[in-house]
XYZ file of N, CA and C in Angstrom:
798
model
N -48.573 -45.769 110.284
C -47.875 -44.544 111.164
C -47.357 -43.288 110.267
N -47.769 -42.090 110.744
C -46.590 -41.001 109.960
C -45.746 -40.655 109.741
N -45.079 -40.327 108.744
C -43.396 -39.297 108.612
C -42.691 -38.867 109.994
N -42.014 -38.826 110.384
C -41.714 -38.530 111.950
C -41.275 -37.391 111.338
N -41.820 -36.388 111.663
C -41.433 -34.673 111.262
C -41.080 -33.945 112.662
N -38.947 -34.182 112.979
C -38.374 -34.111 113.447
C -38.857 -32.175 114.705
N -39.354 -31.882 113.741
C -39.956 -30.456 115.151
C -41.171 -31.147 115.085
N -41.963 -31.326 114.934
C -43.459 -31.770 115.319
C -43.178 -32.998 116.768
N -42.318 -34.541 115.999
C -42.037 -33.998 117.404
C -40.778 -33.811 118.657
N -40.676 -32.784 118.530
C -39.872 -32.387 119.163
C -40.826 -31.031 120.439
N -41.586 -31.009 119.870
C -43.062 -29.903 120.123
C -43.951 -31.191 120.949
N -44.139 -32.074 120.190
C -45.163 -33.111 121.032
C -44.594 -33.786 122.845
N -42.785 -33.901 122.535
C -41.948 -34.033 123.403
C -42.074 -33.162 124.397
N -41.612 -32.276 123.548
C -42.249 -31.197 125.101
C -43.267 -30.934 126.052
N -44.634 -31.145 125.260
C -45.672 -31.029 125.957
C -45.330 -32.071 126.987
N -44.703 -32.980 126.449
C -45.529 -34.828 126.756
C -44.354 -34.748 128.414
N -43.557 -33.970 128.382
C -42.481 -34.086 129.022
C -42.388 -33.293 130.760
N -43.026 -31.911 130.021
C -43.175 -30.799 130.300
C -45.248 -31.151 131.367
N -45.618 -32.058 131.441
C -46.255 -32.483 132.343
C -46.790 -33.258 133.547
N -45.121 -33.393 133.507
C -44.876 -34.673 134.506
C -44.929 -34.528 135.909
N -45.589 -33.071 136.319
C -45.909 -32.960 137.975
C -47.488 -32.965 137.952
N -47.576 -33.416 136.445
C -49.795 -33.773 136.427
C -49.323 -35.041 136.033
N -49.513 -36.258 136.504
C -49.343 -38.116 136.209
C -50.868 -37.645 135.376
N -52.041 -37.230 135.279
C -53.089 -37.485 134.292
C -53.521 -36.396 133.493
N -52.301 -35.935 133.239
C -52.538 -34.910 132.247
C -51.069 -36.549 131.378
N -50.204 -35.976 132.306
C -48.623 -36.895 131.634
C -49.333 -37.637 130.697
N -50.004 -38.702 131.312
C -51.051 -40.307 130.866
C -51.189 -40.155 129.452
N -52.492 -39.033 129.681
C -53.390 -37.957 128.270
C -52.194 -37.517 127.304
N -51.028 -36.957 127.635
C -50.161 -36.200 125.952
C -49.773 -37.679 125.822
N -49.298 -38.721 126.617
C -48.614 -39.747 126.678
C -49.115 -41.077 125.666
N -51.026 -40.838 126.092
C -51.868 -41.953 124.630
C -51.817 -41.122 123.467
N -52.070 -39.664 123.918
C -51.687 -39.108 122.729
C -50.790 -39.539 121.312
N -49.565 -39.263 121.884
C -48.635 -39.614 120.898
C -48.326 -41.045 120.647
N -48.881 -41.330 121.270
C -48.934 -43.110 120.585
C -49.488 -43.566 120.308
N -50.676 -42.889 120.047
C -51.854 -42.855 119.058
C -51.289 -42.338 117.734
N -50.858 -41.236 117.923
C -50.591 -40.271 116.671
C -49.727 -41.251 115.648
N -48.471 -42.051 116.414
C -47.630 -42.726 116.030
C -47.569 -43.399 115.493
N -49.001 -44.662 115.832
C -49.419 -45.884 116.043
C -48.825 -46.706 114.569
N -48.227 -47.855 114.208
C -48.294 -48.829 112.948
C -49.496 -48.415 112.810
N -50.310 -48.369 111.841
C -51.542 -49.172 111.251
C -51.579 -50.007 110.451
N -50.157 -50.500 110.571
C -50.148 -51.341 109.436
C -50.449 -52.820 110.188
N -50.166 -53.317 111.735
C -50.243 -54.044 112.195
C -51.497 -54.801 112.047
N -51.390 -56.035 112.090
C -52.512 -56.778 111.864
C -52.358 -58.372 112.758
N -52.183 -57.869 114.043
C -51.959 -59.606 114.950
C -52.989 -60.690 114.740
N -52.247 -61.178 114.180
C -52.818 -62.433 114.570
C -53.591 -63.822 115.907
N -54.041 -64.002 115.916
C -54.074 -65.291 116.779
C -52.650 -66.170 117.011
N -52.388 -66.218 118.253
C -50.933 -66.273 118.940
C -51.295 -67.087 120.041
N -50.432 -67.793 121.104
C -50.590 -68.258 122.060
C -49.010 -67.497 122.312
N -48.210 -66.964 122.334
C -47.456 -65.938 122.892
C -47.104 -65.225 123.708
N -47.008 -65.475 125.102
C -46.898 -64.809 126.820
C -46.324 -63.541 125.743
N -45.476 -62.849 124.543
C -44.934 -61.606 124.094
C -46.403 -60.891 123.756
N -47.264 -61.625 123.144
C -47.935 -61.137 122.588
C -49.444 -60.568 123.235
N -49.670 -60.151 124.960
C -50.897 -60.364 125.344
C -51.216 -58.820 125.494
N -50.336 -58.172 125.379
C -50.238 -56.433 125.815
C -50.888 -56.291 124.630
N -51.498 -55.050 124.979
C -51.833 -54.457 123.169
C -50.833 -53.651 123.613
N -49.983 -52.724 122.123
C -49.549 -52.111 121.622
C -49.377 -51.257 120.522
N -49.315 -50.334 120.462
C -49.277 -49.227 119.655
C -48.269 -49.971 118.142
N -47.163 -50.348 118.509
C -46.022 -50.422 117.327
C -45.212 -49.060 117.186
N -45.040 -48.356 117.910
C -44.379 -46.906 117.790
C -42.894 -47.422 117.287
N -42.472 -46.435 116.330
C -41.820 -46.848 115.787
C -40.234 -46.570 116.887
N -39.300 -47.503 117.176
C -38.133 -46.820 117.424
C -37.509 -45.068 118.067
N -37.481 -44.224 117.658
C -36.693 -43.569 117.422
C -37.586 -42.452 118.266
N -39.149 -42.697 118.014
C -40.052 -42.008 119.093
C -40.310 -42.608 120.261
N -39.802 -44.072 120.398
C -39.727 -44.361 120.919
C -38.373 -43.565 122.745
N -37.604 -43.777 122.039
C -35.874 -43.216 122.051
C -36.744 -41.334 122.694
N -37.016 -40.573 122.209
C -37.330 -38.986 122.176
C -38.194 -38.805 123.487
N -39.341 -39.946 123.258
C -40.028 -40.035 124.654
C -39.272 -40.093 125.819
N -38.655 -41.418 126.020
C -37.917 -42.336 127.568
C -36.550 -40.749 127.691
N -36.265 -40.424 126.958
C -34.873 -39.472 127.366
C -35.605 -38.007 128.009
N -36.576 -37.762 127.495
C -37.321 -36.572 128.049
C -37.728 -36.668 128.760
N -38.417 -37.548 128.943
C -39.736 -38.022 130.868
C -38.187 -37.982 131.307
N -36.948 -38.898 131.410
C -35.639 -39.324 132.175
C -35.095 -37.922 132.464
N -35.087 -36.920 131.485
C -34.508 -36.169 131.961
C -35.541 -34.837 133.068
N -36.781 -35.132 132.440
C -38.345 -34.372 133.001
C -37.423 -34.270 134.722
N -37.812 -35.795 134.565
C -37.608 -36.608 136.456
C -36.268 -36.693 137.167
N -35.397 -36.077 136.972
C -33.618 -36.033 137.460
C -34.189 -35.256 138.687
N -33.462 -36.112 139.221
C -33.443 -35.820 141.202
C -35.230 -35.626 141.581
N -36.240 -35.836 141.064
C -37.045 -35.761 141.489
C -38.506 -37.499 141.646
N -37.406 -38.649 142.466
C -38.011 -39.592 142.660
C -39.801 -39.457 143.351
N -40.604 -38.959 144.019
C -41.435 -38.503 143.799
C -42.730 -38.970 142.979
N -41.896 -37.754 141.957
C -42.692 -37.234 140.896
C -42.334 -38.470 140.323
N -41.390 -38.747 139.509
C -41.021 -40.239 139.580
C -41.459 -41.156 138.920
N -41.903 -41.511 140.316
C -42.691 -43.086 140.532
C -44.165 -42.576 140.551
N -44.725 -41.537 140.734
C -46.360 -41.198 140.582
C -46.054 -40.904 138.768
N -44.854 -40.449 137.781
C -45.144 -40.732 136.393
C -45.407 -41.891 136.431
N -44.684 -42.206 136.394
C -44.293 -43.991 136.432
C -45.660 -44.769 136.471
N -46.316 -44.572 137.586
C -47.856 -45.201 137.989
C -48.971 -44.824 137.283
N -48.832 -43.814 136.806
C -50.332 -43.546 135.454
C -49.472 -44.280 134.261
N -47.696 -44.005 133.753
C -48.615 -44.343 132.553
C -48.658 -46.075 132.496
N -48.127 -46.262 133.610
C -48.177 -47.897 134.016
C -49.531 -48.665 133.549
N -50.546 -47.559 134.441
C -51.800 -47.887 134.329
C -52.450 -48.225 133.121
N -51.863 -47.674 131.929
C -53.100 -47.382 130.026
C -53.163 -48.679 130.023
N -52.023 -49.576 130.271
C -51.837 -51.187 129.780
C -51.300 -51.122 128.552
N -51.112 -50.300 128.218
C -50.323 -50.873 127.313
C -48.732 -50.913 127.426
N -48.108 -51.776 125.608
C -46.336 -51.381 126.277
C -45.697 -50.535 126.358
N -45.793 -49.625 125.068
C -45.058 -48.996 125.227
C -45.109 -47.635 126.468
N -46.099 -47.588 127.203
C -46.917 -46.694 127.906
C -45.449 -47.414 129.432
N -45.980 -47.905 129.419
C -45.033 -49.191 130.024
C -43.333 -49.432 130.097
N -43.540 -49.241 129.380
C -41.405 -49.387 128.941
C -41.692 -47.992 129.261
N -42.247 -47.123 129.189
C -41.830 -45.658 129.637
C -41.728 -45.758 130.979
N -42.384 -46.416 131.391
C -42.415 -46.030 133.166
C -41.352 -47.154 133.458
N -41.039 -48.213 132.983
C -40.140 -48.830 133.491
C -38.426 -48.156 133.141
N -38.139 -47.221 131.988
C -37.180 -46.952 132.168
C -37.294 -45.199 133.245
N -38.449 -44.904 133.840
C -38.731 -43.811 134.201
C -38.421 -44.331 135.407
N -38.717 -45.562 136.189
C -38.161 -45.728 137.682
C -36.860 -46.658 137.373
N -36.027 -46.671 136.533
C -34.501 -46.805 135.995
C -33.920 -45.631 137.019
N -34.012 -44.460 136.760
C -33.392 -43.893 137.581
C -33.209 -43.142 138.726
N -34.771 -44.056 139.510
C -34.773 -43.579 140.387
C -33.836 -45.059 141.724
N -33.693 -44.845 142.619
C -32.987 -46.124 143.246
C -33.080 -46.184 145.238
N -33.666 -47.046 145.938
C -33.590 -48.035 147.749
C -34.741 -48.451 147.188
N -35.164 -48.795 148.464
C -36.073 -49.746 148.243
C -37.710 -49.618 148.312
N -37.869 -48.604 147.906
C -39.471 -48.063 147.044
C -39.432 -48.749 145.633
N -38.397 -48.635 145.117
C -38.082 -48.706 144.062
C -38.260 -50.930 143.598
N -37.168 -50.339 144.183
C -37.903 -52.137 143.957
C -38.813 -53.065 144.489
N -39.616 -52.413 145.417
C -41.167 -52.899 145.724
C -41.876 -52.464 144.755
N -41.276 -51.228 144.236
C -41.988 -51.256 142.608
C -42.428 -51.551 142.247
N -41.176 -52.581 141.667
C -40.593 -53.025 140.648
C -41.611 -54.753 140.637
N -41.103 -54.654 141.579
C -41.944 -56.433 142.492
C -43.559 -56.450 141.735
N -43.752 -55.805 142.508
C -45.427 -55.526 142.874
C -46.011 -55.330 141.262
N -44.954 -54.886 140.724
C -45.748 -54.401 138.776
C -45.574 -55.283 138.242
N -44.351 -56.397 138.487
C -43.832 -57.586 137.410
C -44.593 -58.534 137.883
N -45.542 -58.060 139.122
C -46.759 -59.414 139.141
C -47.677 -59.072 138.406
N -47.888 -57.793 137.736
C -49.326 -57.279 136.834
C -49.118 -57.410 135.298
N -47.971 -58.381 134.754
C -47.775 -57.966 133.662
C -47.667 -59.629 133.047
N -47.764 -60.087 132.045
C -47.770 -61.504 131.569
C -47.189 -61.192 130.138
N -46.596 -60.398 130.396
C -45.563 -59.826 128.708
C -44.383 -59.918 128.979
N -43.672 -60.793 128.295
C -42.551 -61.228 128.740
C -41.324 -59.497 128.198
N -41.543 -59.132 126.982
C -41.124 -57.993 126.879
C -40.828 -56.608 128.542
N -42.316 -56.565 128.934
C -42.413 -55.318 130.047
C -41.132 -56.345 130.812
N -41.183 -57.259 131.599
C -40.798 -58.027 132.760
C -39.779 -57.832 131.958
N -39.328 -57.986 130.972
C -37.441 -58.191 130.900
C -36.912 -56.180 131.828
N -37.665 -55.536 130.714
C -37.655 -54.007 131.336
C -37.647 -53.373 132.201
N -38.734 -54.634 133.214
C -38.544 -54.312 134.356
C -37.281 -54.916 135.399
N -36.980 -55.052 134.950
C -35.456 -56.282 135.672
C -34.606 -55.784 135.149
N -34.310 -55.024 134.255
C -33.222 -54.699 133.416
C -32.803 -53.096 133.461
N -33.941 -52.499 132.536
C -33.828 -50.577 132.772
C -34.488 -50.656 134.618
N -35.316 -51.177 135.158
C -35.831 -50.479 136.382
C -35.513 -50.566 137.303
N -34.254 -51.639 137.436
C -33.694 -51.578 138.276
C -32.125 -51.143 138.767
N -31.707 -50.053 137.336
C -30.205 -49.660 137.047
C -30.027 -49.036 137.450
N -30.453 -47.744 138.562
C -30.261 -47.050 139.339
C -30.342 -47.826 140.982
N -30.763 -48.441 141.278
C -30.356 -49.296 142.339
C -29.294 -50.150 142.544
N -29.258 -50.563 141.462
C -27.593 -52.011 140.949
C -26.727 -51.181 141.046
N -26.555 -50.153 140.292
C -24.949 -49.120 140.191
C -25.240 -48.269 141.796
N -26.278 -47.833 142.666
C -25.741 -47.317 143.432
C -26.042 -48.288 144.838
N -26.713 -49.268 144.830
C -26.566 -50.344 145.746
C -25.882 -51.412 145.223
N -25.215 -52.114 144.742
C -24.603 -53.476 144.307
C -24.700 -54.367 145.366
N -24.541 -54.387 146.699
C -25.003 -55.218 147.423
C -26.364 -54.954 148.112
N -26.901 -54.701 147.920
C -27.770 -54.396 148.499
C -29.661 -54.801 147.838
N -28.681 -54.644 146.135
C -29.506 -55.409 145.034
C -29.371 -56.288 144.749
N -27.908 -57.222 145.516
C -28.211 -58.968 145.083
C -29.366 -59.669 146.761
N -28.498 -58.562 147.478
C -30.088 -58.741 148.843
C -30.841 -59.311 148.210
N -31.346 -58.138 147.382
C -32.986 -58.279 146.794
C -33.303 -59.262 145.784
N -32.053 -59.646 145.283
C -32.412 -60.454 144.166
C -32.302 -61.946 144.829
N -32.051 -62.323 145.795
C -32.196 -63.209 146.663
C -33.317 -64.009 147.361
N -33.933 -62.452 147.889
C -35.734 -62.841 147.885
C -36.053 -62.993 146.954
N -36.271 -61.977 146.048
C -36.839 -62.626 144.767
C -36.394 -64.470 144.336
N -35.749 -64.587 144.251
C -35.149 -66.215 144.492
C -35.885 -67.146 145.345
N -36.193 -66.361 146.531
C -36.614 -67.376 147.101
C -38.179 -66.550 147.318
N -38.791 -66.328 146.794
C -40.251 -65.930 146.644
C -41.461 -67.394 146.394
N -42.175 -67.945 146.060
C -43.315 -69.270 145.720
C -43.812 -68.145 145.134
N -43.237 -67.176 144.403
C -44.319 -67.255 142.907
C -43.264 -67.091 142.176
N -43.304 -67.927 140.226
C -42.481 -67.909 139.806
C -41.711 -66.858 139.282
N -43.419 -65.759 139.090
C -42.833 -64.895 138.295
C -41.724 -63.631 138.416
N -41.599 -63.657 140.309
C -41.182 -63.180 141.410
C -38.875 -63.954 140.875
N -39.497 -65.286 140.393
C -38.324 -65.749 140.326
C -37.400 -65.673 138.274
N -38.247 -65.721 138.444
C -37.993 -64.900 136.645
C -37.377 -63.863 136.242
N -38.508 -62.908 137.769
C -37.527 -61.440 137.514
C -36.500 -61.749 138.657
N -36.306 -62.017 138.996
C -35.320 -62.001 139.287
C -33.705 -62.620 138.601
N -33.759 -63.533 138.136
C -32.908 -63.849 136.804
C -32.881 -63.460 135.673
N -33.912 -62.775 135.708
C -33.510 -62.136 134.127
C -33.068 -60.832 134.950
N -32.920 -60.133 136.179
C -32.659 -58.678 136.504
C -30.857 -59.523 136.617
N -30.427 -61.191 137.156
C -29.283 -60.782 137.164
C -28.586 -61.106 135.708
N -29.240 -60.925 134.967
C -28.977 -61.251 133.114
C -28.214 -59.767 132.992
N -29.196 -58.535 133.404
C -29.110 -58.196 132.941
C -27.877 -56.932 133.981
N -27.402 -57.967 134.987
C -26.517 -56.715 135.768
C -25.690 -57.896 135.172
N -25.150 -58.497 134.489
C -24.084 -59.300 134.695
C -23.672 -58.741 132.388
N -24.339 -58.257 132.256
C -24.248 -57.617 130.835
C -23.875 -56.168 130.831
N -24.253 -55.644 132.489
C -23.221 -54.179 133.287
C -21.688 -54.486 133.398
N -20.994 -53.818 132.761
C -19.719 -54.421 132.770
C -19.094 -53.791 134.333
N -20.258 -52.647 134.759
C -19.919 -52.559 136.130
C -20.159 -52.696 136.810
N -21.140 -53.358 136.524
C -21.155 -54.479 138.069
C -20.027 -55.868 137.988
N -20.207 -56.303 139.473
C -18.727 -56.818 140.038
C -19.510 -57.629 141.452
N -19.934 -58.646 141.166
C -21.161 -59.228 142.275
C -21.606 -60.104 141.778
N -20.384 -60.783 140.896
C -20.127 -62.253 139.648
C -20.628 -63.109 140.775
N -19.932 -63.204 142.220
C -19.511 -64.388 143.258
C -20.220 -64.797 143.825
N -21.251 -63.603 144.194
C -22.562 -63.888 144.949
C -23.360 -63.978 143.585
N -23.875 -63.780 143.051
C -24.775 -64.515 141.952
C -24.839 -66.025 142.106
N -22.932 -66.376 141.639
C -22.700 -68.119 141.599
C -23.524 -68.721 142.519
N -23.456 -67.731 143.883
C -23.709 -69.019 145.247
C -25.380 -68.386 145.004
N -25.640 -67.911 144.462
C -27.549 -67.535 144.769
C -27.311 -68.715 143.943
N -27.303 -68.427 142.302
C -28.424 -69.929 141.864
C -27.893 -71.330 142.063
N -26.459 -72.074 143.065
C -25.977 -73.088 142.858
C -27.781 -73.610 143.522
N -27.244 -74.716 143.200
C -28.390 -76.089 142.941
C -29.742 -75.709 142.807
N -30.143 -74.759 142.117
C -31.916 -74.376 141.913
C -32.104 -74.915 140.471
N -31.280 -75.371 139.613
C -31.404 -76.511 138.308
C -32.500 -76.837 138.756
N -32.844 -77.467 139.736
C -33.992 -78.399 139.696
C -35.353 -77.923 139.504
N -35.643 -76.948 140.291
C -36.491 -76.074 141.209
C -37.274 -75.933 139.592
N -36.400 -75.020 138.942
C -37.273 -73.810 138.237
C -38.467 -74.546 136.794
N -38.716 -74.428 136.259
C -39.722 -74.561 134.975
C -39.999 -73.775 133.943
N -40.256 -73.926 132.737
C -41.172 -73.050 131.480
C -40.601 -71.359 132.125
N -41.101 -70.834 131.822
C -40.098 -69.476 130.972
C -38.883 -69.370 132.282
N -39.127 -69.251 133.059
C -38.522 -69.467 135.032
C -37.098 -70.096 134.361
N -36.819 -71.821 133.875
C -35.618 -72.231 133.530
C -35.350 -71.242 131.933
N -35.775 -71.062 131.311
C -35.211 -70.396 130.071
C -34.104 -69.271 130.688
N -34.940 -67.684 131.247
C -34.462 -67.153 132.034
C -33.025 -67.492 133.014
N -33.082 -68.369 133.536
C -32.191 -69.642 134.379
C -30.865 -69.499 133.483
N -31.559 -70.093 132.036
C -30.931 -70.489 131.236
C -30.044 -69.284 130.279
N -30.754 -68.549 130.420
C -30.094 -67.163 129.677
C -29.018 -66.364 130.784
N -29.619 -66.304 131.445
C -28.644 -65.717 133.552
C -27.256 -66.816 132.990
N -27.246 -68.178 132.637
C -26.003 -68.309 132.685
C -25.010 -68.307 131.121
N -25.879 -67.995 130.057
C -24.729 -67.967 128.584
C -24.862 -66.018 128.807
N -24.939 -65.814 129.908
C -24.909 -63.884 129.742
C -23.001 -64.951 130.671
N -23.414 -65.754 132.173
C -22.111 -65.289 132.232
C -21.046 -66.194 131.983
N -21.852 -66.692 131.062
C -20.442 -67.860 130.306
C -19.502 -66.706 129.450
N -20.283 -65.595 129.025
C -19.782 -64.540 128.347
C -18.851 -63.503 128.762
N -19.392 -63.286 130.261
C -18.628 -62.103 131.013
C -17.981 -62.743 131.502
N -17.555 -63.971 132.048
C -16.481 -64.905 132.641
C -17.220 -65.940 132.954
N -15.978 -66.345 131.809
C -15.781 -68.164 130.896
C -15.673 -69.385 132.207
N -13.710 -68.966 132.576
C -13.779 -69.701 133.876
C -14.622 -70.044 135.166
N -14.957 -68.858 135.407
C -16.383 -69.429 136.903
C -17.036 -69.660 136.385
N -18.345 -69.258 134.960
C -18.856 -70.103 135.509
C -19.025 -71.369 134.521
N -17.564 -71.886 134.150
C -16.947 -73.520 133.930
C -16.838 -74.140 135.419
N -16.824 -73.159 135.978
C -16.081 -74.097 137.598
C -17.269 -74.476 138.445
N -18.871 -73.418 138.097
C -19.612 -72.957 138.673
C -20.211 -74.716 137.685
N -20.443 -74.995 136.978
C -21.338 -76.215 136.060
C -20.353 -76.931 136.335
N -19.103 -77.128 136.222
C -19.006 -78.792 136.858
C -18.954 -79.109 138.507
N -19.245 -78.037 139.375
C -19.507 -77.978 140.502
C -21.147 -78.652 140.741
N -22.160 -78.679 139.422
C -23.125 -78.892 139.735
C -23.343 -79.820 139.058
N -23.012 -79.671 138.000
C -22.802 -81.465 137.183
C -22.339 -82.758 138.331
N -21.387 -82.120 139.121
C -20.968 -83.504 140.023
C -21.941 -83.662 141.066
N -23.018 -82.850 141.446
C -24.078 -83.530 142.517
C -25.091 -84.143 141.191
N -24.964 -84.019 140.946
C -25.320 -85.731 139.901
C -26.905 -84.995 139.816
N -27.411 -83.882 139.883
C -28.642 -83.741 139.607
C -29.159 -83.452 137.789
N -30.440 -85.276 137.617
C -30.468 -84.755 135.592
C -30.322 -82.848 135.742
N -31.350 -82.491 136.522
C -31.466 -80.940 136.138
C -30.404 -79.721 135.814
N -29.407 -80.808 136.460
C -28.454 -79.861 136.672
C -27.016 -79.965 135.331
N -27.232 -81.344 134.769
C -26.469 -81.940 133.816
C -27.265 -81.312 132.785
N -28.758 -81.252 132.080
C -29.481 -80.706 131.485
C -29.145 -79.412 131.185
N -28.857 -78.924 132.387
C -28.248 -77.192 132.612
C -26.931 -76.901 131.348
N -25.769 -77.921 132.002
C -24.730 -77.659 131.307
C -24.704 -78.379 130.182
N -25.903 -78.700 129.874
C -25.538 -79.055 127.634
C -26.461 -78.170 127.837
N -27.493 -77.226 128.005
C -28.289 -75.955 127.147
C -26.903 -74.544 127.533
N -25.840 -75.201 128.048
C -24.921 -73.539 128.528
C -23.957 -74.199 127.817
N -23.576 -75.086 126.915
C -21.516 -75.547 127.082
C -21.827 -74.550 125.371
N -22.250 -74.410 125.082
C -22.077 -73.998 123.761
C -21.564 -72.480 124.021
N -21.998 -71.798 125.029
C -21.521 -70.701 124.563
C -20.604 -70.372 125.867
N -19.497 -71.626 126.145
C -18.321 -71.366 126.715
C -16.952 -70.990 125.083
N -16.048 -70.335 125.893
C -14.691 -70.825 125.091
C -14.063 -71.840 124.625
N -14.020 -72.432 123.055
C -13.730 -73.887 122.843
C -13.356 -74.907 124.402
N -12.113 -74.400 125.441
C -11.133 -75.016 125.956
C -12.455 -74.860 127.190
N -13.030 -74.081 127.878
C -13.489 -74.213 129.201
C -14.242 -75.509 128.793
N -15.531 -75.368 127.239
C -16.408 -76.500 126.987
C -16.000 -78.030 126.496
N -14.129 -77.660 126.895
C -13.820 -79.399 126.748
C -13.531 -79.963 128.333
N -13.745 -78.946 128.663
C -13.553 -79.394 130.872
C -14.460 -79.655 131.254
N -15.857 -78.786 130.488
C -17.246 -79.204 131.023
C -17.846 -80.573 130.105
N -17.980 -80.586 129.305
C -17.495 -82.012 128.657
C -17.281 -83.350 129.173
N -16.039 -83.635 129.265
C -15.140 -84.233 129.967
C -16.689 -84.512 131.225
N -16.964 -83.966 132.385
C -17.934 -84.351 133.385
C -19.421 -84.379 132.601
N -19.692 -84.419 132.053
C -21.303 -84.709 131.460
C -21.252 -86.372 131.353
N -22.208 -86.744 131.686
C -22.006 -88.295 131.129
C -23.286 -88.297 130.137
N -22.701 -89.038 129.122
C -23.272 -89.237 127.807
C -22.943 -87.624 127.046
N -22.324 -86.851 127.139
C -21.704 -85.544 126.810
C -22.889 -85.000 126.531
N -22.396 -83.709 125.861
C -23.971 -83.163 125.643
C -24.576 -82.594 124.708
N -25.391 -83.889 124.864
C -26.282 -84.400 123.812
C -27.205 -82.772 123.129
N -28.034 -83.365 121.966
C -28.655 -81.832 121.690
C -30.068 -81.822 123.090
N -30.449 -80.407 123.087
C -31.554 -80.257 124.272
C -33.117 -79.915 123.430
């Protein structure tokens, strides 16, 4: 990757953002910049990790930050233009371009955004991109319409697609980590009794959500886990064992007393 010259980067970014009204030109400029700043020392080896499935340029964070900020400014107040630009960037197939698309969508809100997020989540097996869709892309809707956001989460959780369920858990985690979000009781209600229905990456996403809840609201999370364990579902007991270390000492002690055999190592 070439050294970052601030003046050159500023000009490149300005030209890129200036093409916001022309999706094809925006896509071309995005690929030119990403290729220019690509990390050519990267030599990806054989891997079975889901995170490795998207082709990526390995562009440095400062470049991505500059591109993201300029793009969001250019699309401010123009939702239709923003979604068209996001679609053009997404269709490149490259991780960095899809991350830019996800960030751009995050400044929009309303039902079209949530439909866009859901449909595009089905198009990727890249966990990094999926996490950005769940977090950044839903941020505007989450702040503007928190109740509608939670209603959408409920629909995603009830989907027959495990990827859509995973999207819901990831979106919940981002919401919990946002101090402006205050719908936690509804989230606990949505995930009650679901421990036995999750597998693989979806189960990991549920556990990450509960760890975030444990950090944000330890007493409520403890109460929730105790109730889940009391139901006797082995999956709920396994879930409690996975989350207990994220709770403060006293709350963890209360939960520990309810777990049959104690919180064995997972």
